[in-house]
Amino acid sequence: MDMKTTSLPLSDQLLEAIEERIVTGAYPPGTRLDEVDLAKVFEVSRTPIREALIRLETMRIIEKVPRKGWVVTPISPQSLCEMFEFISELEALCGLFAARRATPFQIQQLLSAHEACRDVDDPDAYYRANEGFHKALYAAAGNSYLLEQLTEMQRRARPYRRLQLRAPERIKASFAEHEAIVAAVLARDEGAAAERLREHVMLQGDRFNRLLQSLEGFGRAGR
């Protein structure tokens, strides 16, 4: 990420930059993340670095270890699969509720968020637009407990969802999946909306294998 051209707040820029290095293997599992060292690397003060690390800890991407400080948390392929499996079911429920009860205003917000994803080629820019699309769906679902769970899980899955968007043709496929989701919600087809969301989020077959290969490949490159 180019920290000189993005309009994101500094703490967000640092979060994405550190997150990027973790997922791509530059900071493999077990790596100690020292505030002073990171401040030198990114040429910033320790305060925004600390803010970024605290947020990464809430996402469970790093953890605070006694006498070591922040350390990159390992994640197994099974844990990754289970996490996306859980998120896919939450999102499916969200699609069902959105198709059942979305108001005209919420439908318009969903359409606007969908259009914001159109013709976006950069993976990180698309990820942010994609977040807006899913947040519009969460709002349309109208369930605060579901929103709370989805928000927490999205934080934890964020780096892996960003990484999978770098697979060839994934952005194009994701937008097409959004089209099908929107169509189901507009048609008030609860079953179809739930199934389209489940398919959109769930990492299966080739998609899961590609993600694991990306993690392994970047990890080797980072060592």
GROMACS .gro file of C-alpha atoms in nm:
model
  223
    1MET     CA    1   0.000   0.000   0.000
    2ASP     CA    2   0.128   0.347  -0.089
    3MET     CA    3   0.096   0.544   0.234
    4LYS     CA    4   0.167   0.870   0.052
    5THR     CA    5  -0.125   0.864  -0.189
    6THR     CA    6  -0.410   0.710   0.009
    7SER     CA    7  -0.666   0.933   0.180
    8LEU     CA    8  -0.714   0.694   0.473
    9PRO     CA    9  -0.633   0.815   0.828
   10LEU     CA   10  -0.277   0.734   0.934
   11SER     CA   11  -0.381   0.464   1.184
   12ASP     CA   12  -0.586   0.294   0.909
   13GLN     CA   13  -0.292   0.314   0.669
   14LEU     CA   14  -0.063   0.157   0.924
   15LEU     CA   15  -0.315  -0.113   1.010
   16GLU     CA   16  -0.342  -0.213   0.644
   17ALA     CA   17   0.034  -0.199   0.593
   18ILE     CA   18   0.111  -0.418   0.897
   19GLU     CA   19  -0.181  -0.647   0.815
   20GLU     CA   20  -0.043  -0.682   0.462
   21ARG     CA   21   0.299  -0.787   0.589
   22ILE     CA   22   0.145  -1.042   0.824
   23VAL     CA   23  -0.075  -1.205   0.560
   24THR     CA   24   0.194  -1.206   0.293
   25GLY     CA   25   0.450  -1.368   0.523
   26ALA     CA   26   0.687  -1.077   0.581
   27TYR     CA   27   0.585  -1.107   0.946
   28PRO     CA   28   0.518  -1.482   0.984
   29PRO     CA   29   0.340  -1.638   1.284
   30GLY     CA   30   0.537  -1.592   1.605
   31THR     CA   31   0.703  -1.268   1.491
   32ARG     CA   32   0.736  -1.009   1.767
   33LEU     CA   33   0.602  -0.668   1.659
   34ASP     CA   34   0.794  -0.398   1.842
   35GLU     CA   35   0.643  -0.047   1.847
   36VAL     CA   36   0.981   0.128   1.824
   37ASP     CA   37   1.099  -0.086   1.532
   38LEU     CA   38   0.772  -0.042   1.344
   39ALA     CA   39   0.779   0.333   1.403
   40LYS     CA   40   1.123   0.341   1.238
   41VAL     CA   41   1.012   0.122   0.947
   42PHE     CA   42   0.710   0.338   0.868
   43GLU     CA   43   0.875   0.666   0.972
   44VAL     CA   44   0.598   0.766   1.212
   45SER     CA   45   0.563   0.815   1.587
   46ARG     CA   46   0.480   0.528   1.821
   47THR     CA   47   0.126   0.654   1.894
   48PRO     CA   48  -0.038   0.561   1.559
   49ILE     CA   49   0.162   0.236   1.556
   50ARG     CA   50   0.022   0.149   1.899
   51GLU     CA   51  -0.331   0.233   1.780
   52ALA     CA   52  -0.290   0.004   1.479
   53LEU     CA   53  -0.154  -0.281   1.693
   54ILE     CA   54  -0.440  -0.252   1.942
   55ARG     CA   55  -0.689  -0.279   1.655
   56LEU     CA   56  -0.503  -0.579   1.510
   57GLU     CA   57  -0.522  -0.742   1.853
   58THR     CA   58  -0.901  -0.695   1.861
   59MET     CA   59  -0.909  -0.865   1.519
   60ARG     CA   60  -0.710  -1.154   1.676
   61ILE     CA   61  -0.444  -1.124   1.409
   62ILE     CA   62  -0.186  -1.052   1.678
   63GLU     CA   63  -0.185  -1.121   2.052
   64LYS     CA   64  -0.019  -0.974   2.361
   65VAL     CA   65   0.225  -1.222   2.514
   66PRO     CA   66   0.383  -1.167   2.860
   67ARG     CA   67   0.746  -1.045   2.839
   68LYS     CA   68   0.731  -1.046   2.457
   69GLY     CA   69   0.469  -0.789   2.369
   70TRP     CA   70   0.264  -0.819   2.051
   71VAL     CA   71   0.319  -1.138   1.851
   72VAL     CA   72   0.167  -1.251   1.522
   73THR     CA   73  -0.098  -1.516   1.590
   74PRO     CA   74  -0.080  -1.838   1.385
   75ILE     CA   75  -0.391  -1.967   1.206
   76SER     CA   76  -0.429  -2.321   1.073
   77PRO     CA   77  -0.604  -2.413   0.745
   78GLN     CA   78  -0.877  -2.583   0.949
   79SER     CA   79  -0.935  -2.271   1.160
   80LEU     CA   80  -0.947  -2.056   0.847
   81CYS     CA   81  -1.200  -2.289   0.686
   82GLU     CA   82  -1.415  -2.298   1.000
   83MET     CA   83  -1.408  -1.920   1.029
   84PHE     CA   84  -1.536  -1.869   0.675
   85GLU     CA   85  -1.791  -2.146   0.721
   86PHE     CA   86  -1.933  -1.964   1.023
   87ILE     CA   87  -1.931  -1.625   0.848
   88SER     CA   88  -2.107  -1.771   0.544
   89GLU     CA   89  -2.396  -1.892   0.759
   90LEU     CA   90  -2.426  -1.554   0.933
   91GLU     CA   91  -2.426  -1.379   0.597
   92ALA     CA   92  -2.685  -1.623   0.463
   93LEU     CA   93  -2.914  -1.533   0.752
   94CYS     CA   94  -2.848  -1.168   0.680
   95GLY     CA   95  -2.956  -1.220   0.315
   96LEU     CA   96  -3.274  -1.394   0.425
   97PHE     CA   97  -3.369  -1.110   0.660
   98ALA     CA   98  -3.279  -0.844   0.403
   99ALA     CA   99  -3.503  -1.005   0.142
  100ARG     CA  100  -3.782  -1.029   0.398
  101ARG     CA  101  -3.778  -0.682   0.551
  102ALA     CA  102  -3.555  -0.432   0.369
  103THR     CA  103  -3.721  -0.091   0.338
  104PRO     CA  104  -3.720   0.108   0.012
  105PHE     CA  105  -3.449   0.335   0.157
  106GLN     CA  106  -3.233   0.035   0.252
  107ILE     CA  107  -3.282  -0.114  -0.094
  108GLN     CA  108  -3.158   0.212  -0.245
  109GLN     CA  109  -2.856   0.210  -0.013
  110LEU     CA  110  -2.780  -0.146  -0.120
  111LEU     CA  111  -2.803  -0.054  -0.489
  112SER     CA  112  -2.574   0.244  -0.436
  113ALA     CA  113  -2.319   0.030  -0.251
  114HIS     CA  114  -2.336  -0.225  -0.531
  115GLU     CA  115  -2.270   0.041  -0.794
  116ALA     CA  116  -1.971   0.165  -0.594
  117CYS     CA  117  -1.807  -0.173  -0.658
  118ARG     CA  118  -1.849  -0.151  -1.035
  119ASP     CA  119  -1.533  -0.113  -1.244
  120VAL     CA  120  -1.303  -0.110  -0.941
  121ASP     CA  121  -0.987  -0.298  -1.038
  122ASP     CA  122  -0.754  -0.245  -0.743
  123PRO     CA  123  -0.798  -0.528  -0.487
  124ASP     CA  124  -0.767  -0.305  -0.179
  125ALA     CA  125  -1.000  -0.039  -0.322
  126TYR     CA  126  -1.248  -0.311  -0.417
  127TYR     CA  127  -1.225  -0.459  -0.069
  128ARG     CA  128  -1.327  -0.127   0.084
  129ALA     CA  129  -1.616  -0.090  -0.162
  130ASN     CA  130  -1.710  -0.451  -0.091
  131GLU     CA  131  -1.720  -0.373   0.282
  132GLY     CA  132  -1.971  -0.099   0.205
  133PHE     CA  133  -2.186  -0.344   0.011
  134HIS     CA  134  -2.194  -0.593   0.296
  135LYS     CA  135  -2.261  -0.322   0.555
  136ALA     CA  136  -2.562  -0.211   0.347
  137LEU     CA  137  -2.686  -0.571   0.358
  138TYR     CA  138  -2.636  -0.586   0.734
  139ALA     CA  139  -2.840  -0.269   0.775
  140ALA     CA  140  -3.115  -0.410   0.553
  141ALA     CA  141  -3.131  -0.725   0.767
  142GLY     CA  142  -3.247  -0.514   1.061
  143ASN     CA  143  -3.112  -0.736   1.339
  144SER     CA  144  -2.872  -0.579   1.588
  145TYR     CA  145  -2.751  -0.912   1.731
  146LEU     CA  146  -2.668  -1.042   1.385
  147LEU     CA  147  -2.493  -0.714   1.304
  148GLU     CA  148  -2.278  -0.744   1.617
  149GLN     CA  149  -2.167  -1.097   1.532
  150LEU     CA  150  -2.098  -1.017   1.167
  151THR     CA  151  -1.898  -0.707   1.254
  152GLU     CA  152  -1.676  -0.907   1.489
  153MET     CA  153  -1.620  -1.189   1.241
  154GLN     CA  154  -1.553  -0.951   0.954
  155ARG     CA  155  -1.274  -0.792   1.157
  156ARG     CA  156  -1.111  -1.130   1.208
  157ALA     CA  157  -1.148  -1.240   0.844
  158ARG     CA  158  -1.048  -0.906   0.693
  159PRO     CA  159  -0.685  -0.983   0.592
  160TYR     CA  160  -0.780  -1.313   0.429
  161ARG     CA  161  -1.073  -1.161   0.241
  162ARG     CA  162  -0.838  -0.891   0.116
  163LEU     CA  163  -0.583  -1.146   0.002
  164GLN     CA  164  -0.828  -1.368  -0.187
  165LEU     CA  165  -0.933  -1.068  -0.401
  166ARG     CA  166  -0.587  -1.082  -0.560
  167ALA     CA  167  -0.663  -1.416  -0.722
  168PRO     CA  168  -0.711  -1.386  -1.101
  169GLU     CA  169  -1.067  -1.284  -1.197
  170ARG     CA  170  -1.184  -1.285  -0.832
  171ILE     CA  171  -1.295  -0.921  -0.834
  172LYS     CA  172  -1.499  -0.976  -1.150
  173ALA     CA  173  -1.655  -1.290  -1.003
  174SER     CA  174  -1.730  -1.115  -0.674
  175PHE     CA  175  -1.917  -0.835  -0.850
  176ALA     CA  176  -2.122  -1.088  -1.047
  177GLU     CA  177  -2.210  -1.259  -0.718
  178HIS     CA  178  -2.321  -0.922  -0.580
  179GLU     CA  179  -2.551  -0.887  -0.881
  180ALA     CA  180  -2.719  -1.217  -0.798
  181ILE     CA  181  -2.754  -1.121  -0.431
  182VAL     CA  182  -2.914  -0.787  -0.515
  183ALA     CA  183  -3.152  -0.954  -0.760
  184ALA     CA  184  -3.266  -1.201  -0.494
  185VAL     CA  185  -3.321  -0.926  -0.237
  186LEU     CA  186  -3.516  -0.714  -0.488
  187ALA     CA  187  -3.731  -1.017  -0.573
  188ARG     CA  188  -3.794  -1.077  -0.200
  189ASP     CA  189  -3.670  -1.432  -0.252
  190GLU     CA  190  -3.546  -1.521   0.097
  191GLY     CA  191  -3.412  -1.864   0.006
  192ALA     CA  192  -3.220  -1.742  -0.297
  193ALA     CA  193  -3.077  -1.443  -0.110
  194ALA     CA  194  -2.953  -1.670   0.169
  195GLU     CA  195  -2.799  -1.919  -0.072
  196ARG     CA  196  -2.631  -1.651  -0.285
  197LEU     CA  197  -2.472  -1.498   0.027
  198ARG     CA  198  -2.360  -1.839   0.151
  199GLU     CA  199  -2.194  -1.917  -0.183
  200HIS     CA  200  -2.040  -1.570  -0.204
  201VAL     CA  201  -1.863  -1.592   0.132
  202MET     CA  202  -1.785  -1.960   0.173
  203LEU     CA  203  -1.433  -2.063   0.077
  204GLN     CA  204  -1.466  -2.395  -0.101
  205GLY     CA  205  -1.263  -2.605  -0.344
  206ASP     CA  206  -1.041  -2.401  -0.571
  207ARG     CA  207  -1.100  -2.072  -0.387
  208PHE     CA  208  -0.985  -2.217  -0.056
  209ASN     CA  209  -0.687  -2.391  -0.216
  210ARG     CA  210  -0.582  -2.073  -0.394
  211LEU     CA  211  -0.596  -1.878  -0.070
  212LEU     CA  212  -0.384  -2.136   0.111
  213GLN     CA  213  -0.134  -2.139  -0.177
  214SER     CA  214  -0.116  -1.760  -0.165
  215LEU     CA  215  -0.050  -1.766   0.209
  216GLU     CA  216   0.214  -2.038   0.170
  217GLY     CA  217   0.375  -1.870  -0.129
  218PHE     CA  218   0.393  -1.530   0.034
  219GLY     CA  219   0.517  -1.691   0.352
  220ARG     CA  220   0.810  -1.848   0.167
  221ALA     CA  221   0.883  -1.518  -0.002
  222GLY     CA  222   0.891  -1.344   0.334
  223ARG     CA  223   1.149  -1.577   0.485
   0.00000   0.00000   0.00000
